[in-house]
Amino acid sequence: MDDATWNTIGRLHTWLAEAATRPPREETLLRILKLSEEVGEVAQAVIGVTGQNPRKGTTHGWQDVQDELCDVIVTAMVALRTLTPEAAEVFTTHLQRVADRSLDGTGPAA
């Protein structure tokens, strides 16, 4: 992720922190739980794309799924920033570990 992305995440974090009305620990827990809500919206969009609810039929498009996935990513990034001001570094380090173990040539695609 580039600096502009993390700068925007920092601004969103600040905006949420300034609007907070609960004790800090509760705000942090609720921000993390917000991920479950967003993932549920992805599932709802996929169900809507595939028409799996016969009562409702096809209610969403793949663009809706993409938008909801983006909401999950943003929400996770803000939650990570809530836990640590070094969110960008934490993410970059973790992504490198995932890439190292997944793309080292020994996985299923090798």
Coordinates of N, CA and C in Angstrom, one line a residue:
M1 N 0.9 -1.2 0.0 CA 0.0 0.0 0.0 C 0.9 1.2 0.0
D2 N 0.4 2.3 -0.7 CA 1.2 3.5 -0.7 C 0.9 4.4 0.5
D3 N 1.7 5.4 0.6 CA 1.6 6.3 1.8 C 0.2 7.0 1.7
A4 N -0.3 7.4 0.5 CA -1.5 8.1 0.4 C -2.7 7.2 1.0
T5 N -2.6 5.9 0.7 CA -3.6 5.0 1.2 C -3.6 5.0 2.8
W6 N -2.4 4.9 3.3 CA -2.4 4.8 4.8 C -2.6 6.2 5.4
N7 N -2.4 7.3 4.7 CA -2.7 8.6 5.1 C -4.2 8.7 5.2
T8 N -4.9 8.2 4.2 CA -6.4 8.3 4.2 C -6.9 7.4 5.4
I9 N -6.3 6.3 5.6 CA -6.8 5.4 6.7 C -6.5 6.2 8.1
G10 N -5.4 6.9 8.2 CA -5.2 7.7 9.4 C -6.2 8.7 9.6
R11 N -6.6 9.4 8.5 CA -7.6 10.4 8.6 C -9.0 9.8 9.0
L12 N -9.3 8.7 8.4 CA -10.6 8.0 8.8 C -10.5 7.6 10.3
H13 N -9.4 7.1 10.7 CA -9.2 6.7 12.2 C -9.4 8.0 13.1
T14 N -8.8 9.1 12.7 CA -8.9 10.3 13.5 C -10.4 10.8 13.5
W15 N -11.0 10.7 12.4 CA -12.4 11.1 12.3 C -13.3 10.3 13.2
L16 N -13.1 9.0 13.2 CA -13.8 8.1 14.1 C -13.5 8.3 15.6
A17 N -12.2 8.5 15.9 CA -11.8 8.8 17.2 C -12.4 10.1 17.8
E18 N -12.5 11.1 16.9 CA -13.1 12.3 17.4 C -14.6 12.2 17.6
A19 N -15.2 11.3 16.9 CA -16.7 11.1 17.1 C -17.0 10.0 18.2
A20 N -16.0 9.4 18.8 CA -16.2 8.4 19.7 C -16.9 8.9 21.0
T21 N -17.9 8.0 21.4 CA -18.6 8.4 22.6 C -18.5 7.3 23.7
R22 N -17.8 6.2 23.4 CA -17.6 5.2 24.4 C -16.2 5.1 24.9
P23 N -16.0 4.4 26.0 CA -14.6 4.3 26.5 C -13.7 3.7 25.4
P24 N -12.4 4.0 25.4 CA -11.5 3.6 24.3 C -11.5 2.1 24.1
R25 N -11.5 1.3 25.1 CA -11.5 -0.2 24.9 C -12.8 -0.7 24.2
E26 N -13.9 -0.1 24.6 CA -15.2 -0.5 23.9 C -15.2 0.0 22.4
E27 N -14.7 1.2 22.2 CA -14.6 1.7 20.8 C -13.7 0.7 20.0
T28 N -12.6 0.3 20.5 CA -11.7 -0.6 19.8 C -12.4 -1.9 19.5
L29 N -13.0 -2.5 20.5 CA -13.7 -3.8 20.3 C -14.8 -3.7 19.2
L30 N -15.6 -2.6 19.3 CA -16.7 -2.4 18.3 C -16.1 -2.2 16.9
R31 N -15.0 -1.5 16.8 CA -14.4 -1.3 15.5 C -13.9 -2.6 14.9
I32 N -13.4 -3.5 15.7 CA -13.0 -4.8 15.2 C -14.3 -5.6 14.9
L33 N -15.3 -5.6 15.7 CA -16.5 -6.3 15.4 C -17.2 -5.8 14.1
K34 N -17.0 -4.6 13.8 CA -17.5 -4.0 12.5 C -17.1 -4.8 11.3
L35 N -16.0 -5.5 11.4 CA -15.6 -6.4 10.3 C -16.6 -7.5 10.1
S36 N -17.1 -8.0 11.1 CA -18.2 -9.1 10.9 C -19.4 -8.6 10.2
E37 N -19.8 -7.4 10.5 CA -20.9 -6.8 9.7 C -20.5 -6.6 8.3
E38 N -19.4 -6.1 8.0 CA -19.0 -5.9 6.6 C -18.8 -7.2 5.8
V39 N -18.3 -8.2 6.5 CA -18.2 -9.6 5.8 C -19.6 -10.1 5.5
G40 N -20.5 -9.9 6.5 CA -21.9 -10.3 6.2 C -22.5 -9.6 5.0
E41 N -22.1 -8.4 4.8 CA -22.6 -7.6 3.6 C -22.0 -8.2 2.3
V42 N -20.8 -8.7 2.4 CA -20.2 -9.4 1.2 C -21.0 -10.6 0.9
A43 N -21.3 -11.4 2.0 CA -22.1 -12.6 1.8 C -23.5 -12.3 1.2
Q44 N -24.1 -11.3 1.7 CA -25.4 -10.9 1.2 C -25.3 -10.5 -0.3
A45 N -24.3 -9.8 -0.6 CA -24.1 -9.4 -2.1 C -23.9 -10.7 -2.9
V46 N -23.1 -11.6 -2.5 CA -22.9 -12.8 -3.3 C -24.2 -13.6 -3.4
I47 N -24.9 -13.7 -2.3 CA -26.2 -14.4 -2.4 C -27.1 -13.7 -3.4
G48 N -27.1 -12.4 -3.4 CA -27.9 -11.6 -4.3 C -27.5 -11.7 -5.7
V49 N -26.2 -11.9 -6.0 CA -25.7 -12.0 -7.3 C -26.1 -13.4 -7.9
T50 N -26.1 -14.4 -7.0 CA -26.4 -15.8 -7.5 C -27.8 -16.1 -7.4
G51 N -28.6 -15.2 -6.8 CA -30.1 -15.4 -6.7 C -30.4 -16.6 -5.8
Q52 N -29.6 -16.8 -4.8 CA -29.8 -18.0 -3.9 C -31.0 -17.8 -3.0
N53 N -31.6 -16.7 -2.9 CA -32.8 -16.5 -2.1 C -34.0 -16.5 -3.1
P54 N -34.7 -17.6 -3.2 CA -35.8 -17.6 -4.2 C -36.9 -16.6 -4.0
R55 N -37.0 -16.1 -2.8 CA -38.0 -15.1 -2.6 C -37.6 -13.7 -3.1
K56 N -36.3 -13.5 -3.1 CA -35.8 -12.2 -3.6 C -35.3 -12.2 -5.0
G57 N -34.8 -13.4 -5.5 CA -34.2 -13.5 -6.8 C -32.8 -12.8 -6.8
T58 N -32.4 -12.3 -8.0 CA -31.1 -11.7 -8.2 C -31.3 -10.2 -7.8
T59 N -30.6 -9.8 -6.8 CA -30.7 -8.5 -6.2 C -29.4 -7.6 -6.2
H60 N -28.3 -8.3 -6.6 CA -27.0 -7.6 -6.6 C -26.3 -7.9 -7.9
G61 N -25.3 -7.1 -8.2 CA -24.3 -7.4 -9.2 C -22.9 -7.6 -8.7
W62 N -22.0 -8.0 -9.5 CA -20.6 -8.2 -9.1 C -20.0 -7.0 -8.6
Q63 N -20.4 -5.8 -9.1 CA -19.9 -4.5 -8.7 C -20.2 -4.3 -7.2
D64 N -21.4 -4.8 -6.8 CA -21.8 -4.7 -5.4 C -20.9 -5.6 -4.5
V65 N -20.5 -6.7 -5.0 CA -19.6 -7.6 -4.3 C -18.2 -6.9 -4.1
Q66 N -17.8 -6.3 -5.2 CA -16.5 -5.6 -5.2 C -16.5 -4.5 -4.2
D67 N -17.6 -3.7 -4.2 CA -17.7 -2.6 -3.3 C -17.7 -3.1 -1.8
E68 N -18.4 -4.2 -1.6 CA -18.5 -4.7 -0.2 C -17.1 -5.2 0.2
L69 N -16.4 -5.9 -0.7 CA -15.0 -6.3 -0.4 C -14.1 -5.2 0.0
C70 N -14.3 -4.1 -0.8 CA -13.5 -2.9 -0.4 C -13.8 -2.4 0.9
D71 N -15.1 -2.4 1.3 CA -15.5 -2.0 2.7 C -14.8 -2.8 3.7
V72 N -14.7 -4.1 3.5 CA -14.1 -5.0 4.4 C -12.6 -4.6 4.6
I73 N -11.9 -4.4 3.4 CA -10.5 -4.0 3.5 C -10.3 -2.7 4.2
V74 N -11.1 -1.7 3.9 CA -11.0 -0.4 4.6 C -11.3 -0.6 6.1
T75 N -12.3 -1.3 6.5 CA -12.6 -1.5 7.9 C -11.5 -2.2 8.6
A76 N -10.9 -3.2 8.0 CA -9.8 -3.9 8.6 C -8.6 -3.0 8.8
M77 N -8.3 -2.2 7.8 CA -7.2 -1.3 7.9 C -7.4 -0.3 9.0
V78 N -8.6 0.3 9.1 CA -8.9 1.2 10.2 C -8.8 0.5 11.5
A79 N -9.3 -0.7 11.6 CA -9.2 -1.5 12.9 C -7.8 -1.7 13.2
L80 N -6.9 -2.1 12.3 CA -5.5 -2.2 12.5 C -4.9 -0.9 13.0
R81 N -5.2 0.2 12.4 CA -4.7 1.5 12.8 C -5.2 1.8 14.2
T82 N -6.4 1.4 14.6 CA -6.9 1.6 15.9 C -6.0 0.9 16.9
L83 N -5.5 -0.3 16.6 CA -4.7 -1.1 17.5 C -3.2 -0.5 17.6
T84 N -2.7 0.1 16.5 CA -1.3 0.5 16.5 C -1.1 1.7 15.5
P85 N -0.4 2.7 15.9 CA -0.1 3.8 15.0 C 0.9 3.3 13.9
E86 N 1.5 2.1 14.1 CA 2.4 1.6 13.1 C 1.7 0.6 12.2
A87 N 0.5 0.8 11.9 CA -0.3 -0.1 11.1 C 0.3 -0.4 9.7
A88 N 0.8 0.6 9.1 CA 1.4 0.4 7.7 C 2.6 -0.6 7.8
E89 N 3.4 -0.4 8.8 CA 4.6 -1.3 9.0 C 4.2 -2.7 9.4
V90 N 3.2 -2.8 10.3 CA 2.7 -4.1 10.7 C 2.1 -4.9 9.5
F91 N 1.3 -4.2 8.7 CA 0.7 -4.8 7.5 C 1.8 -5.2 6.5
T92 N 2.7 -4.4 6.2 CA 3.8 -4.7 5.2 C 4.6 -5.9 5.7
T93 N 4.9 -5.9 6.9 CA 5.7 -7.1 7.5 C 4.9 -8.3 7.4
H94 N 3.6 -8.3 7.7 CA 2.8 -9.5 7.7 C 2.6 -9.9 6.3
L95 N 2.3 -9.0 5.4 CA 2.1 -9.4 3.9 C 3.4 -10.0 3.4
Q96 N 4.5 -9.6 3.8 CA 5.8 -10.2 3.3 C 5.9 -11.6 3.9
R97 N 5.5 -11.9 5.1 CA 5.5 -13.2 5.7 C 4.6 -14.1 4.9
V98 N 3.4 -13.6 4.6 CA 2.4 -14.4 3.8 C 3.0 -14.7 2.5
A99 N 3.6 -13.7 1.8 CA 4.1 -14.0 0.5 C 5.3 -14.9 0.5
D100 N 6.1 -14.8 1.5 CA 7.3 -15.7 1.7 C 6.8 -17.2 1.8
R101 N 5.8 -17.4 2.6 CA 5.4 -18.8 2.9 C 4.6 -19.3 1.7
S102 N 3.9 -18.4 1.0 CA 3.0 -18.9 0.0 C 3.6 -18.9 -1.4
L103 N 4.6 -18.1 -1.7 CA 5.1 -17.9 -3.0 C 6.6 -18.4 -3.1
D104 N 7.0 -19.3 -2.2 CA 8.3 -19.7 -2.1 C 8.6 -20.9 -3.1
G105 N 7.7 -21.2 -3.9 CA 7.9 -22.3 -4.9 C 7.6 -23.7 -4.4
T106 N 7.1 -23.8 -3.1 CA 6.8 -25.2 -2.6 C 5.3 -25.4 -2.5
G107 N 4.5 -24.4 -2.9 CA 3.1 -24.5 -2.7 C 2.4 -25.3 -3.9
P108 N 1.1 -25.4 -3.9 CA 0.4 -26.3 -4.8 C 0.6 -25.9 -6.3
A109 N 0.9 -24.6 -6.6 CA 1.2 -24.2 -7.9 C 2.6 -24.5 -8.4
A110 N 3.4 -24.9 -7.5 CA 4.8 -25.1 -7.9 C 5.0 -26.4 -8.8

